[in-house]
Amino acid sequence: MSTVADPAGTAPSGSLSALRQAQEPAEGARTPGSLSKDAEGDRDETARPTSSAGSPIRLIATDLDGTLLDPAGRVSARTRAALDAARAAGIVVVPVTARQPIGLRAIAAEAGFEGWALCGNGAYGIHLDTHEPLFASEIAVPVQQRIAHELGARIEGLLFASVREAGEVFVAQAGYAEVATHSDHKRDPASMGAVPLAEVLAAPSLKLVIRHATIAPAEIFDVLGALDQSGFEATLSGAPFVEVMAEGVTKATGLAQLCDRLGIDRSEVLAFGDALNDVEMLRWAGRGVAMANAEPEALAAADEVAPSNSEDGVAVRIERVLAV
């Protein structure tokens, strides 16, 4: 079993459990700065800015698709200018994405990303310039095999793919490439290969991808949520598949590890997101901002709402921070 510990020493919440517990009241005391199992409890007001001006922001963490990028998947001139202004002001700007490095490289130049990046929904941290790895958390082989066996017994025709080796290796089950497009993984489907399921599951994965030719990801996610959750976390990013990481891995746990490395407190973090896989990060950050186009779960988790990604919402909020 592979886990990622929160620097505060408590177990992080996962996307499936957070979704189920989002409406439950907090129970008992919790150490400020920790990631609790209770979703609402993660909204620690003691770590929040005390005024509209906010406490000093030292790190901006932003999702990409549906958040920083416009509907065409590009970085607008206004957004690039805002990111550059933040960096010039000494603020660390970090992409926190479901993408792997190969998909991040496609827009890194547009956004000016050269430093730390968190990929695979918090499973992998890497410095884009030096290529220094910060951490990697993989799903154990027996856990993958159990997921495929138990989920496959409930839904016929599932297709699996494994992301491995710093996110550079993609091992797809036979039939997967036929239902995939380049935009799904920022890879040519013809390069994905086609191997037996046993080979997909034979090595640990940074992320295990599950999809079906006709069944919606949300339906697969719901069935997966009824299984034994030990050993893995699952989430949705708006992509046409379910994403499974090692137990305890979310964007929040990855961000917590990076902040620990940089000596930055969670109260000094401004985070942006729009989807279910952003929920834990929005709750954890000192100020969580959901886009106007965000999923209901992300809107509920955030402290405030910015204009949509089609309206340069991230830039609008950063401009406000820098004007203080």
PDB file of C-alpha atoms in Angstrom:
ATOM      1  CA  MET A   1       0.000   0.000   0.000  1.00  0.00           C
ATOM      2  CA  SER A   2       1.399   3.378  -0.974  1.00  0.00           C
ATOM      3  CA  THR A   3       0.471   6.474   0.966  1.00  0.00           C
ATOM      4  CA  VAL A   4       1.375  10.140   1.060  1.00  0.00           C
ATOM      5  CA  ALA A   5       1.414  11.714   4.496  1.00  0.00           C
ATOM      6  CA  ASP A   6       0.303  15.257   5.228  1.00  0.00           C
ATOM      7  CA  PRO A   7       3.122  17.327   6.791  1.00  0.00           C
ATOM      8  CA  ALA A   8       0.874  18.012   9.772  1.00  0.00           C
ATOM      9  CA  GLY A   9       0.855  14.274  10.455  1.00  0.00           C
ATOM     10  CA  THR A  10      -2.767  13.402   9.734  1.00  0.00           C
ATOM     11  CA  ALA A  11      -4.170  11.227   6.987  1.00  0.00           C
ATOM     12  CA  PRO A  12      -5.400  13.139   3.925  1.00  0.00           C
ATOM     13  CA  SER A  13      -8.903  12.819   2.597  1.00  0.00           C
ATOM     14  CA  GLY A  14      -9.526  11.256  -0.805  1.00  0.00           C
ATOM     15  CA  SER A  15     -11.861  12.338  -3.559  1.00  0.00           C
ATOM     16  CA  LEU A  16     -14.353   9.510  -3.093  1.00  0.00           C
ATOM     17  CA  SER A  17     -14.537   9.916   0.664  1.00  0.00           C
ATOM     18  CA  ALA A  18     -14.621  13.690   0.440  1.00  0.00           C
ATOM     19  CA  LEU A  19     -17.538  13.587  -1.960  1.00  0.00           C
ATOM     20  CA  ARG A  20     -19.505  11.303   0.335  1.00  0.00           C
ATOM     21  CA  GLN A  21     -18.719  13.280   3.493  1.00  0.00           C
ATOM     22  CA  ALA A  22     -19.143  16.775   2.079  1.00  0.00           C
ATOM     23  CA  GLN A  23     -22.414  17.283   3.892  1.00  0.00           C
ATOM     24  CA  GLU A  24     -21.361  15.782   7.240  1.00  0.00           C
ATOM     25  CA  PRO A  25     -20.634  18.085  10.201  1.00  0.00           C
ATOM     26  CA  ALA A  26     -17.133  18.267  11.617  1.00  0.00           C
ATOM     27  CA  GLU A  27     -16.454  16.031  14.618  1.00  0.00           C
ATOM     28  CA  GLY A  28     -13.862  16.678  17.280  1.00  0.00           C
ATOM     29  CA  ALA A  29     -10.830  18.883  17.343  1.00  0.00           C
ATOM     30  CA  ARG A  30      -8.401  19.024  14.441  1.00  0.00           C
ATOM     31  CA  THR A  31      -4.879  20.325  14.280  1.00  0.00           C
ATOM     32  CA  PRO A  32      -4.820  23.572  12.232  1.00  0.00           C
ATOM     33  CA  GLY A  33      -3.148  22.971   8.899  1.00  0.00           C
ATOM     34  CA  SER A  34      -3.981  19.286   8.749  1.00  0.00           C
ATOM     35  CA  LEU A  35      -5.985  17.422   6.149  1.00  0.00           C
ATOM     36  CA  SER A  36      -8.920  15.799   7.903  1.00  0.00           C
ATOM     37  CA  LYS A  37     -11.161  12.972   6.793  1.00  0.00           C
ATOM     38  CA  ASP A  38     -14.056  15.376   7.148  1.00  0.00           C
ATOM     39  CA  ALA A  39     -14.437  17.595   4.107  1.00  0.00           C
ATOM     40  CA  GLU A  40     -16.066  20.534   5.864  1.00  0.00           C
ATOM     41  CA  GLY A  41     -13.505  20.345   8.653  1.00  0.00           C
ATOM     42  CA  ASP A  42     -10.751  21.087   6.143  1.00  0.00           C
ATOM     43  CA  ARG A  43     -12.117  24.594   5.755  1.00  0.00           C
ATOM     44  CA  ASP A  44     -10.029  25.919   8.638  1.00  0.00           C
ATOM     45  CA  GLU A  45     -11.005  29.536   9.108  1.00  0.00           C
ATOM     46  CA  THR A  46      -8.038  30.126  11.435  1.00  0.00           C
ATOM     47  CA  ALA A  47      -5.824  29.781   8.367  1.00  0.00           C
ATOM     48  CA  ARG A  48      -7.898  32.189   6.273  1.00  0.00           C
ATOM     49  CA  PRO A  49      -6.989  35.821   5.494  1.00  0.00           C
ATOM     50  CA  THR A  50      -8.762  38.147   7.918  1.00  0.00           C
ATOM     51  CA  SER A  51      -9.703  40.818   5.393  1.00  0.00           C
ATOM     52  CA  SER A  52     -10.588  41.198   1.737  1.00  0.00           C
ATOM     53  CA  ALA A  53      -6.971  42.240   1.190  1.00  0.00           C
ATOM     54  CA  GLY A  54      -5.900  38.849   2.538  1.00  0.00           C
ATOM     55  CA  SER A  55      -2.670  37.759   4.184  1.00  0.00           C
ATOM     56  CA  PRO A  56       0.466  37.788   2.024  1.00  0.00           C
ATOM     57  CA  ILE A  57       0.298  35.257  -0.806  1.00  0.00           C
ATOM     58  CA  ARG A  58       3.552  33.382  -1.349  1.00  0.00           C
ATOM     59  CA  LEU A  59       2.350  30.604  -3.649  1.00  0.00           C
ATOM     60  CA  ILE A  60      -0.308  30.362  -6.340  1.00  0.00           C
ATOM     61  CA  ALA A  61      -1.456  26.828  -7.162  1.00  0.00           C
ATOM     62  CA  THR A  62      -3.567  26.488 -10.270  1.00  0.00           C
ATOM     63  CA  ASP A  63      -5.325  23.720 -12.098  1.00  0.00           C
ATOM     64  CA  LEU A  64      -4.998  23.907 -15.877  1.00  0.00           C
ATOM     65  CA  ASP A  65      -7.903  22.540 -17.920  1.00  0.00           C
ATOM     66  CA  GLY A  66     -11.128  24.387 -17.196  1.00  0.00           C
ATOM     67  CA  THR A  67      -9.286  26.804 -14.905  1.00  0.00           C
ATOM     68  CA  LEU A  68      -6.130  28.510 -16.151  1.00  0.00           C
ATOM     69  CA  LEU A  69      -6.583  27.523 -19.797  1.00  0.00           C
ATOM     70  CA  ASP A  70      -9.308  29.021 -21.943  1.00  0.00           C
ATOM     71  CA  PRO A  71     -11.933  26.772 -23.591  1.00  0.00           C
ATOM     72  CA  ALA A  72      -9.557  26.256 -26.519  1.00  0.00           C
ATOM     73  CA  GLY A  73      -6.874  24.956 -24.142  1.00  0.00           C
ATOM     74  CA  ARG A  74      -4.633  28.014 -24.470  1.00  0.00           C
ATOM     75  CA  VAL A  75      -3.109  30.566 -22.115  1.00  0.00           C
ATOM     76  CA  SER A  76      -4.512  33.987 -22.935  1.00  0.00           C
ATOM     77  CA  ALA A  77      -2.276  37.054 -23.126  1.00  0.00           C
ATOM     78  CA  ARG A  78      -3.958  38.508 -20.035  1.00  0.00           C
ATOM     79  CA  THR A  79      -3.421  35.317 -18.063  1.00  0.00           C
ATOM     80  CA  ARG A  80       0.251  35.099 -19.072  1.00  0.00           C
ATOM     81  CA  ALA A  81       0.754  38.728 -18.048  1.00  0.00           C
ATOM     82  CA  ALA A  82      -0.836  38.053 -14.650  1.00  0.00           C
ATOM     83  CA  LEU A  83       1.327  34.974 -14.052  1.00  0.00           C
ATOM     84  CA  ASP A  84       4.456  36.913 -15.013  1.00  0.00           C
ATOM     85  CA  ALA A  85       3.487  39.764 -12.683  1.00  0.00           C
ATOM     86  CA  ALA A  86       2.988  37.326  -9.818  1.00  0.00           C
ATOM     87  CA  ARG A  87       6.379  35.739 -10.408  1.00  0.00           C
ATOM     88  CA  ALA A  88       7.992  39.185 -10.616  1.00  0.00           C
ATOM     89  CA  ALA A  89       6.451  39.957  -7.218  1.00  0.00           C
ATOM     90  CA  GLY A  90       8.209  36.916  -5.752  1.00  0.00           C
ATOM     91  CA  ILE A  91       5.188  34.608  -5.705  1.00  0.00           C
ATOM     92  CA  VAL A  92       5.794  30.958  -6.587  1.00  0.00           C
ATOM     93  CA  VAL A  93       3.403  29.850  -9.343  1.00  0.00           C
ATOM     94  CA  VAL A  94       2.745  26.099  -9.505  1.00  0.00           C
ATOM     95  CA  PRO A  95       0.626  24.115 -11.965  1.00  0.00           C
ATOM     96  CA  VAL A  96      -1.300  21.390 -10.119  1.00  0.00           C
ATOM     97  CA  THR A  97      -2.840  19.161 -12.724  1.00  0.00           C
ATOM     98  CA  ALA A  98      -4.201  15.751 -13.623  1.00  0.00           C
ATOM     99  CA  ARG A  99      -1.865  15.873 -16.622  1.00  0.00           C
ATOM    100  CA  GLN A 100       1.463  14.102 -16.728  1.00  0.00           C
ATOM    101  CA  PRO A 101       4.665  16.025 -17.599  1.00  0.00           C
ATOM    102  CA  ILE A 102       4.172  15.240 -21.290  1.00  0.00           C
ATOM    103  CA  GLY A 103       0.850  17.061 -21.236  1.00  0.00           C
ATOM    104  CA  LEU A 104       2.200  19.891 -19.119  1.00  0.00           C
ATOM    105  CA  ARG A 105       5.096  20.517 -21.485  1.00  0.00           C
ATOM    106  CA  ALA A 106       2.583  21.292 -24.217  1.00  0.00           C
ATOM    107  CA  ILE A 107       1.579  24.534 -22.502  1.00  0.00           C
ATOM    108  CA  ALA A 108       4.554  25.239 -20.194  1.00  0.00           C
ATOM    109  CA  ALA A 109       6.078  27.768 -22.576  1.00  0.00           C
ATOM    110  CA  GLU A 110       2.757  29.582 -22.984  1.00  0.00           C
ATOM    111  CA  ALA A 111       2.333  29.886 -19.226  1.00  0.00           C
ATOM    112  CA  GLY A 112       5.994  30.434 -18.354  1.00  0.00           C
ATOM    113  CA  PHE A 113       6.152  27.359 -16.120  1.00  0.00           C
ATOM    114  CA  GLU A 114       9.795  26.576 -15.341  1.00  0.00           C
ATOM    115  CA  GLY A 115       9.794  25.629 -11.654  1.00  0.00           C
ATOM    116  CA  TRP A 116       7.951  23.040  -9.576  1.00  0.00           C
ATOM    117  CA  ALA A 117       4.926  21.245 -10.984  1.00  0.00           C
ATOM    118  CA  LEU A 118       2.523  18.744  -9.453  1.00  0.00           C
ATOM    119  CA  CYS A 119       1.227  16.145 -11.890  1.00  0.00           C
ATOM    120  CA  GLY A 120      -1.131  13.169 -11.874  1.00  0.00           C
ATOM    121  CA  ASN A 121      -3.530  14.740  -9.339  1.00  0.00           C
ATOM    122  CA  GLY A 122      -0.766  15.107  -6.785  1.00  0.00           C
ATOM    123  CA  ALA A 123       0.936  11.752  -7.359  1.00  0.00           C
ATOM    124  CA  TYR A 124       4.129  13.174  -8.788  1.00  0.00           C
ATOM    125  CA  GLY A 125       6.148  16.333  -8.134  1.00  0.00           C
ATOM    126  CA  ILE A 126       8.917  17.491 -10.457  1.00  0.00           C
ATOM    127  CA  HIS A 127      10.981  20.593 -11.174  1.00  0.00           C
ATOM    128  CA  LEU A 128      10.408  21.407 -14.826  1.00  0.00           C
ATOM    129  CA  ASP A 129      13.779  23.095 -15.337  1.00  0.00           C
ATOM    130  CA  THR A 130      16.153  20.799 -13.438  1.00  0.00           C
ATOM    131  CA  HIS A 131      13.967  17.669 -13.737  1.00  0.00           C
ATOM    132  CA  GLU A 132      14.547  17.016 -10.037  1.00  0.00           C
ATOM    133  CA  PRO A 133      11.795  14.762  -8.668  1.00  0.00           C
ATOM    134  CA  LEU A 134      10.176  15.899  -5.424  1.00  0.00           C
ATOM    135  CA  PHE A 135       8.097  12.791  -4.715  1.00  0.00           C
ATOM    136  CA  ALA A 136       6.255   9.972  -6.451  1.00  0.00           C
ATOM    137  CA  SER A 137       3.480   7.791  -5.069  1.00  0.00           C
ATOM    138  CA  GLU A 138       2.402   4.664  -6.919  1.00  0.00           C
ATOM    139  CA  ILE A 139      -0.536   2.284  -6.679  1.00  0.00           C
ATOM    140  CA  ALA A 140       0.610  -1.159  -5.588  1.00  0.00           C
ATOM    141  CA  VAL A 141       0.174  -3.993  -8.086  1.00  0.00           C
ATOM    142  CA  PRO A 142      -2.152  -6.072  -5.857  1.00  0.00           C
ATOM    143  CA  VAL A 143      -4.428  -3.052  -5.420  1.00  0.00           C
ATOM    144  CA  GLN A 144      -4.629  -2.509  -9.165  1.00  0.00           C
ATOM    145  CA  GLN A 145      -5.415  -6.141  -9.733  1.00  0.00           C
ATOM    146  CA  ARG A 146      -8.153  -6.080  -7.107  1.00  0.00           C
ATOM    147  CA  ILE A 147      -9.723  -2.965  -8.640  1.00  0.00           C
ATOM    148  CA  ALA A 148      -9.751  -4.513 -12.117  1.00  0.00           C
ATOM    149  CA  HIS A 149     -11.166  -7.800 -10.845  1.00  0.00           C
ATOM    150  CA  GLU A 150     -13.903  -6.351  -8.630  1.00  0.00           C
ATOM    151  CA  LEU A 151     -14.890  -3.481 -10.913  1.00  0.00           C
ATOM    152  CA  GLY A 152     -14.747  -5.705 -13.987  1.00  0.00           C
ATOM    153  CA  ALA A 153     -17.145  -8.134 -12.323  1.00  0.00           C
ATOM    154  CA  ARG A 154     -19.681  -5.299 -12.074  1.00  0.00           C
ATOM    155  CA  ILE A 155     -19.120  -3.552 -15.414  1.00  0.00           C
ATOM    156  CA  GLU A 156     -18.240  -5.502 -18.530  1.00  0.00           C
ATOM    157  CA  GLY A 157     -16.041  -4.033 -21.237  1.00  0.00           C
ATOM    158  CA  LEU A 158     -13.887  -1.735 -19.100  1.00  0.00           C
ATOM    159  CA  LEU A 159     -10.564  -0.590 -20.519  1.00  0.00           C
ATOM    160  CA  PHE A 160      -7.494   0.210 -18.404  1.00  0.00           C
ATOM    161  CA  ALA A 161      -4.266   2.129 -18.892  1.00  0.00           C
ATOM    162  CA  SER A 162      -1.285   2.612 -16.584  1.00  0.00           C
ATOM    163  CA  VAL A 163       0.821   5.761 -16.283  1.00  0.00           C
ATOM    164  CA  ARG A 164       4.334   4.884 -15.074  1.00  0.00           C
ATOM    165  CA  GLU A 165       7.945   5.973 -14.723  1.00  0.00           C
ATOM    166  CA  ALA A 166       7.678   9.687 -13.972  1.00  0.00           C
ATOM    167  CA  GLY A 167       4.595   9.887 -16.156  1.00  0.00           C
ATOM    168  CA  GLU A 168       6.542   9.254 -19.323  1.00  0.00           C
ATOM    169  CA  VAL A 169       5.364   5.678 -19.926  1.00  0.00           C
ATOM    170  CA  PHE A 170       1.772   4.917 -20.891  1.00  0.00           C
ATOM    171  CA  VAL A 171       0.710   1.266 -21.066  1.00  0.00           C
ATOM    172  CA  ALA A 172      -2.742   0.742 -22.561  1.00  0.00           C
ATOM    173  CA  GLN A 173      -4.937  -2.321 -22.721  1.00  0.00           C
ATOM    174  CA  ALA A 174      -5.839  -3.624 -26.160  1.00  0.00           C
ATOM    175  CA  GLY A 175      -8.835  -1.618 -27.364  1.00  0.00           C
ATOM    176  CA  TYR A 176      -8.032   1.487 -25.320  1.00  0.00           C
ATOM    177  CA  ALA A 177      -6.451   3.436 -28.171  1.00  0.00           C
ATOM    178  CA  GLU A 178      -9.517   2.871 -30.333  1.00  0.00           C
ATOM    179  CA  VAL A 179     -11.707   4.938 -27.976  1.00  0.00           C
ATOM    180  CA  ALA A 180      -9.066   7.556 -27.112  1.00  0.00           C
ATOM    181  CA  THR A 181      -8.204  10.873 -28.740  1.00  0.00           C
ATOM    182  CA  HIS A 182      -4.998  12.887 -28.619  1.00  0.00           C
ATOM    183  CA  SER A 183      -6.542  15.415 -26.236  1.00  0.00           C
ATOM    184  CA  ASP A 184      -7.313  12.723 -23.640  1.00  0.00           C
ATOM    185  CA  HIS A 185      -3.688  12.186 -22.634  1.00  0.00           C
ATOM    186  CA  LYS A 186      -1.823  14.584 -24.930  1.00  0.00           C
ATOM    187  CA  ARG A 187      -0.521  11.495 -26.717  1.00  0.00           C
ATOM    188  CA  ASP A 188      -1.121  10.066 -30.167  1.00  0.00           C
ATOM    189  CA  PRO A 189      -3.409   7.052 -29.629  1.00  0.00           C
ATOM    190  CA  ALA A 190      -1.311   5.178 -32.197  1.00  0.00           C
ATOM    191  CA  SER A 191       1.625   5.374 -29.749  1.00  0.00           C
ATOM    192  CA  MET A 192      -0.291   3.883 -26.823  1.00  0.00           C
ATOM    193  CA  GLY A 193       0.225   0.273 -27.769  1.00  0.00           C
ATOM    194  CA  ALA A 194      -2.164  -2.576 -27.034  1.00  0.00           C
ATOM    195  CA  VAL A 195      -1.336  -5.140 -24.380  1.00  0.00           C
ATOM    196  CA  PRO A 196      -3.277  -7.696 -22.335  1.00  0.00           C
ATOM    197  CA  LEU A 197      -4.886  -6.371 -19.148  1.00  0.00           C
ATOM    198  CA  ALA A 198      -2.487  -8.426 -17.037  1.00  0.00           C
ATOM    199  CA  GLU A 199       0.429  -6.449 -18.478  1.00  0.00           C
ATOM    200  CA  VAL A 200      -1.271  -3.132 -17.728  1.00  0.00           C
ATOM    201  CA  LEU A 201      -1.605  -4.181 -14.095  1.00  0.00           C
ATOM    202  CA  ALA A 202       1.806  -5.836 -13.757  1.00  0.00           C
ATOM    203  CA  ALA A 203       3.764  -2.777 -12.569  1.00  0.00           C
ATOM    204  CA  PRO A 204       2.925   0.012 -10.099  1.00  0.00           C
ATOM    205  CA  SER A 205       1.198   3.067 -11.551  1.00  0.00           C
ATOM    206  CA  LEU A 206       1.323   6.749 -10.743  1.00  0.00           C
ATOM    207  CA  LYS A 207      -2.190   6.773 -12.145  1.00  0.00           C
ATOM    208  CA  LEU A 208      -4.492   4.001 -13.286  1.00  0.00           C
ATOM    209  CA  VAL A 209      -6.990   5.121 -15.911  1.00  0.00           C
ATOM    210  CA  ILE A 210     -10.356   3.392 -16.335  1.00  0.00           C
ATOM    211  CA  ARG A 211     -12.827   4.039 -19.129  1.00  0.00           C
ATOM    212  CA  HIS A 212     -15.564   2.440 -21.210  1.00  0.00           C
ATOM    213  CA  ALA A 213     -16.604   2.905 -24.816  1.00  0.00           C
ATOM    214  CA  THR A 214     -20.201   3.749 -23.910  1.00  0.00           C
ATOM    215  CA  ILE A 215     -20.556   4.095 -20.124  1.00  0.00           C
ATOM    216  CA  ALA A 216     -19.978   7.554 -18.649  1.00  0.00           C
ATOM    217  CA  PRO A 217     -17.065   8.083 -16.232  1.00  0.00           C
ATOM    218  CA  ALA A 218     -19.438   9.256 -13.504  1.00  0.00           C
ATOM    219  CA  GLU A 219     -21.227   5.903 -13.574  1.00  0.00           C
ATOM    220  CA  ILE A 220     -17.951   3.987 -13.349  1.00  0.00           C
ATOM    221  CA  PHE A 221     -16.866   6.282 -10.515  1.00  0.00           C
ATOM    222  CA  ASP A 222     -20.029   5.564  -8.568  1.00  0.00           C
ATOM    223  CA  VAL A 223     -19.567   1.799  -8.881  1.00  0.00           C
ATOM    224  CA  LEU A 224     -15.911   2.116  -7.913  1.00  0.00           C
ATOM    225  CA  GLY A 225     -16.983   4.041  -4.840  1.00  0.00           C
ATOM    226  CA  ALA A 226     -18.930   1.029  -3.596  1.00  0.00           C
ATOM    227  CA  LEU A 227     -15.790  -1.137  -3.503  1.00  0.00           C
ATOM    228  CA  ASP A 228     -13.297  -1.543  -0.696  1.00  0.00           C
ATOM    229  CA  GLN A 229     -11.384   1.755  -0.761  1.00  0.00           C
ATOM    230  CA  SER A 230      -8.168   0.510   0.850  1.00  0.00           C
ATOM    231  CA  GLY A 231      -5.083   1.178  -1.212  1.00  0.00           C
ATOM    232  CA  PHE A 232      -6.400   3.785  -3.624  1.00  0.00           C
ATOM    233  CA  GLU A 233      -8.095   7.137  -4.231  1.00  0.00           C
ATOM    234  CA  ALA A 234     -10.269   7.859  -7.247  1.00  0.00           C
ATOM    235  CA  THR A 235     -11.467  11.093  -8.772  1.00  0.00           C
ATOM    236  CA  LEU A 236     -12.837  12.782 -11.896  1.00  0.00           C
ATOM    237  CA  SER A 237     -11.206  15.686 -13.717  1.00  0.00           C
ATOM    238  CA  GLY A 238     -13.696  16.234 -16.525  1.00  0.00           C
ATOM    239  CA  ALA A 239     -11.770  13.843 -18.775  1.00  0.00           C
ATOM    240  CA  PRO A 240     -13.602  10.869 -20.352  1.00  0.00           C
ATOM    241  CA  PHE A 241     -12.242   8.404 -17.799  1.00  0.00           C
ATOM    242  CA  VAL A 242     -11.903   7.734 -14.080  1.00  0.00           C
ATOM    243  CA  GLU A 243      -8.492   8.473 -12.526  1.00  0.00           C
ATOM    244  CA  VAL A 244      -7.143   6.291  -9.719  1.00  0.00           C
ATOM    245  CA  MET A 245      -4.130   7.161  -7.570  1.00  0.00           C
ATOM    246  CA  ALA A 246      -2.430   5.616  -4.558  1.00  0.00           C
ATOM    247  CA  GLU A 247      -4.279   5.778  -1.266  1.00  0.00           C
ATOM    248  CA  GLY A 248      -4.257   9.263   0.242  1.00  0.00           C
ATOM    249  CA  VAL A 249      -3.059  10.990  -2.918  1.00  0.00           C
ATOM    250  CA  THR A 250      -4.864  14.183  -3.914  1.00  0.00           C
ATOM    251  CA  LYS A 251      -3.799  17.546  -5.233  1.00  0.00           C
ATOM    252  CA  ALA A 252      -3.887  18.775  -1.633  1.00  0.00           C
ATOM    253  CA  THR A 253      -1.381  16.209  -0.370  1.00  0.00           C
ATOM    254  CA  GLY A 254       0.985  16.975  -3.235  1.00  0.00           C
ATOM    255  CA  LEU A 255       0.683  20.692  -2.572  1.00  0.00           C
ATOM    256  CA  ALA A 256       1.257  20.163   1.147  1.00  0.00           C
ATOM    257  CA  GLN A 257       4.504  18.339   0.415  1.00  0.00           C
ATOM    258  CA  LEU A 258       5.721  21.088  -1.901  1.00  0.00           C
ATOM    259  CA  CYS A 259       4.855  23.795   0.615  1.00  0.00           C
ATOM    260  CA  ASP A 260       6.725  21.864   3.278  1.00  0.00           C
ATOM    261  CA  ARG A 261       9.769  21.774   0.984  1.00  0.00           C
ATOM    262  CA  LEU A 262       9.518  25.523   0.323  1.00  0.00           C
ATOM    263  CA  GLY A 263       8.705  26.551   3.888  1.00  0.00           C
ATOM    264  CA  ILE A 264       5.339  28.030   2.902  1.00  0.00           C
ATOM    265  CA  ASP A 265       2.318  27.864   5.194  1.00  0.00           C
ATOM    266  CA  ARG A 266      -1.062  26.843   3.796  1.00  0.00           C
ATOM    267  CA  SER A 267      -2.458  30.256   4.801  1.00  0.00           C
ATOM    268  CA  GLU A 268      -0.065  31.774   2.232  1.00  0.00           C
ATOM    269  CA  VAL A 269      -1.465  29.689  -0.651  1.00  0.00           C
ATOM    270  CA  LEU A 270      -3.995  30.881  -3.232  1.00  0.00           C
ATOM    271  CA  ALA A 271      -5.449  27.940  -5.189  1.00  0.00           C
ATOM    272  CA  PHE A 272      -7.649  27.819  -8.296  1.00  0.00           C
ATOM    273  CA  GLY A 273      -9.728  24.904  -9.590  1.00  0.00           C
ATOM    274  CA  ASP A 274     -12.928  23.803 -11.287  1.00  0.00           C
ATOM    275  CA  ALA A 275     -13.465  20.047 -10.942  1.00  0.00           C
ATOM    276  CA  LEU A 276     -13.914  17.238  -8.442  1.00  0.00           C
ATOM    277  CA  ASN A 277     -10.175  16.532  -8.433  1.00  0.00           C
ATOM    278  CA  ASP A 278      -9.588  20.112  -7.225  1.00  0.00           C
ATOM    279  CA  VAL A 279     -11.875  19.886  -4.190  1.00  0.00           C
ATOM    280  CA  GLU A 280      -9.274  18.846  -1.605  1.00  0.00           C
ATOM    281  CA  MET A 281      -6.832  21.504  -2.821  1.00  0.00           C
ATOM    282  CA  LEU A 282      -9.456  24.243  -2.640  1.00  0.00           C
ATOM    283  CA  ARG A 283     -10.295  23.239   0.924  1.00  0.00           C
ATOM    284  CA  TRP A 284      -6.668  22.979   1.990  1.00  0.00           C
ATOM    285  CA  ALA A 285      -5.358  26.260   0.607  1.00  0.00           C
ATOM    286  CA  GLY A 286      -5.481  29.453   2.617  1.00  0.00           C
ATOM    287  CA  ARG A 287      -7.757  30.865  -0.063  1.00  0.00           C
ATOM    288  CA  GLY A 288      -9.523  28.487  -2.445  1.00  0.00           C
ATOM    289  CA  VAL A 289     -11.015  30.002  -5.590  1.00  0.00           C
ATOM    290  CA  ALA A 290     -13.396  28.113  -7.871  1.00  0.00           C
ATOM    291  CA  MET A 291     -14.116  29.241 -11.388  1.00  0.00           C
ATOM    292  CA  ALA A 292     -17.628  30.305 -12.335  1.00  0.00           C
ATOM    293  CA  ASN A 293     -17.722  27.297 -14.682  1.00  0.00           C
ATOM    294  CA  ALA A 294     -16.738  24.889 -11.870  1.00  0.00           C
ATOM    295  CA  GLU A 295     -18.468  21.680 -10.845  1.00  0.00           C
ATOM    296  CA  PRO A 296     -20.859  22.007  -7.872  1.00  0.00           C
ATOM    297  CA  GLU A 297     -18.457  20.172  -5.557  1.00  0.00           C
ATOM    298  CA  ALA A 298     -15.648  22.626  -6.352  1.00  0.00           C
ATOM    299  CA  LEU A 299     -17.931  25.625  -5.896  1.00  0.00           C
ATOM    300  CA  ALA A 300     -19.004  24.305  -2.497  1.00  0.00           C
ATOM    301  CA  ALA A 301     -15.394  23.729  -1.408  1.00  0.00           C
ATOM    302  CA  ALA A 302     -14.101  27.178  -2.375  1.00  0.00           C
ATOM    303  CA  ASP A 303     -13.974  30.390  -0.372  1.00  0.00           C
ATOM    304  CA  GLU A 304     -14.889  32.492  -3.379  1.00  0.00           C
ATOM    305  CA  VAL A 305     -15.780  32.291  -7.054  1.00  0.00           C
ATOM    306  CA  ALA A 306     -13.822  33.928  -9.871  1.00  0.00           C
ATOM    307  CA  PRO A 307     -15.044  34.609 -13.398  1.00  0.00           C
ATOM    308  CA  SER A 308     -14.974  31.586 -15.706  1.00  0.00           C
ATOM    309  CA  ASN A 309     -11.927  30.338 -17.572  1.00  0.00           C
ATOM    310  CA  SER A 310     -13.342  31.911 -20.724  1.00  0.00           C
ATOM    311  CA  GLU A 311     -13.248  35.275 -18.922  1.00  0.00           C
ATOM    312  CA  ASP A 312      -9.654  35.041 -17.653  1.00  0.00           C
ATOM    313  CA  GLY A 313     -10.879  34.398 -14.125  1.00  0.00           C
ATOM    314  CA  VAL A 314      -7.465  33.385 -12.776  1.00  0.00           C
ATOM    315  CA  ALA A 315      -5.926  36.573 -14.148  1.00  0.00           C
ATOM    316  CA  VAL A 316      -8.718  38.677 -12.672  1.00  0.00           C
ATOM    317  CA  ARG A 317      -8.089  37.274  -9.187  1.00  0.00           C
ATOM    318  CA  ILE A 318      -4.289  37.539  -9.435  1.00  0.00           C
ATOM    319  CA  GLU A 319      -4.564  41.143 -10.586  1.00  0.00           C
ATOM    320  CA  ARG A 320      -6.595  41.864  -7.461  1.00  0.00           C
ATOM    321  CA  VAL A 321      -3.959  40.232  -5.246  1.00  0.00           C
ATOM    322  CA  LEU A 322      -1.160  42.248  -6.812  1.00  0.00           C
ATOM    323  CA  ALA A 323      -3.113  45.495  -6.533  1.00  0.00           C
ATOM    324  CA  VAL A 324      -3.211  45.211  -2.739  1.00  0.00           C
TER     325      VAL A 324
END
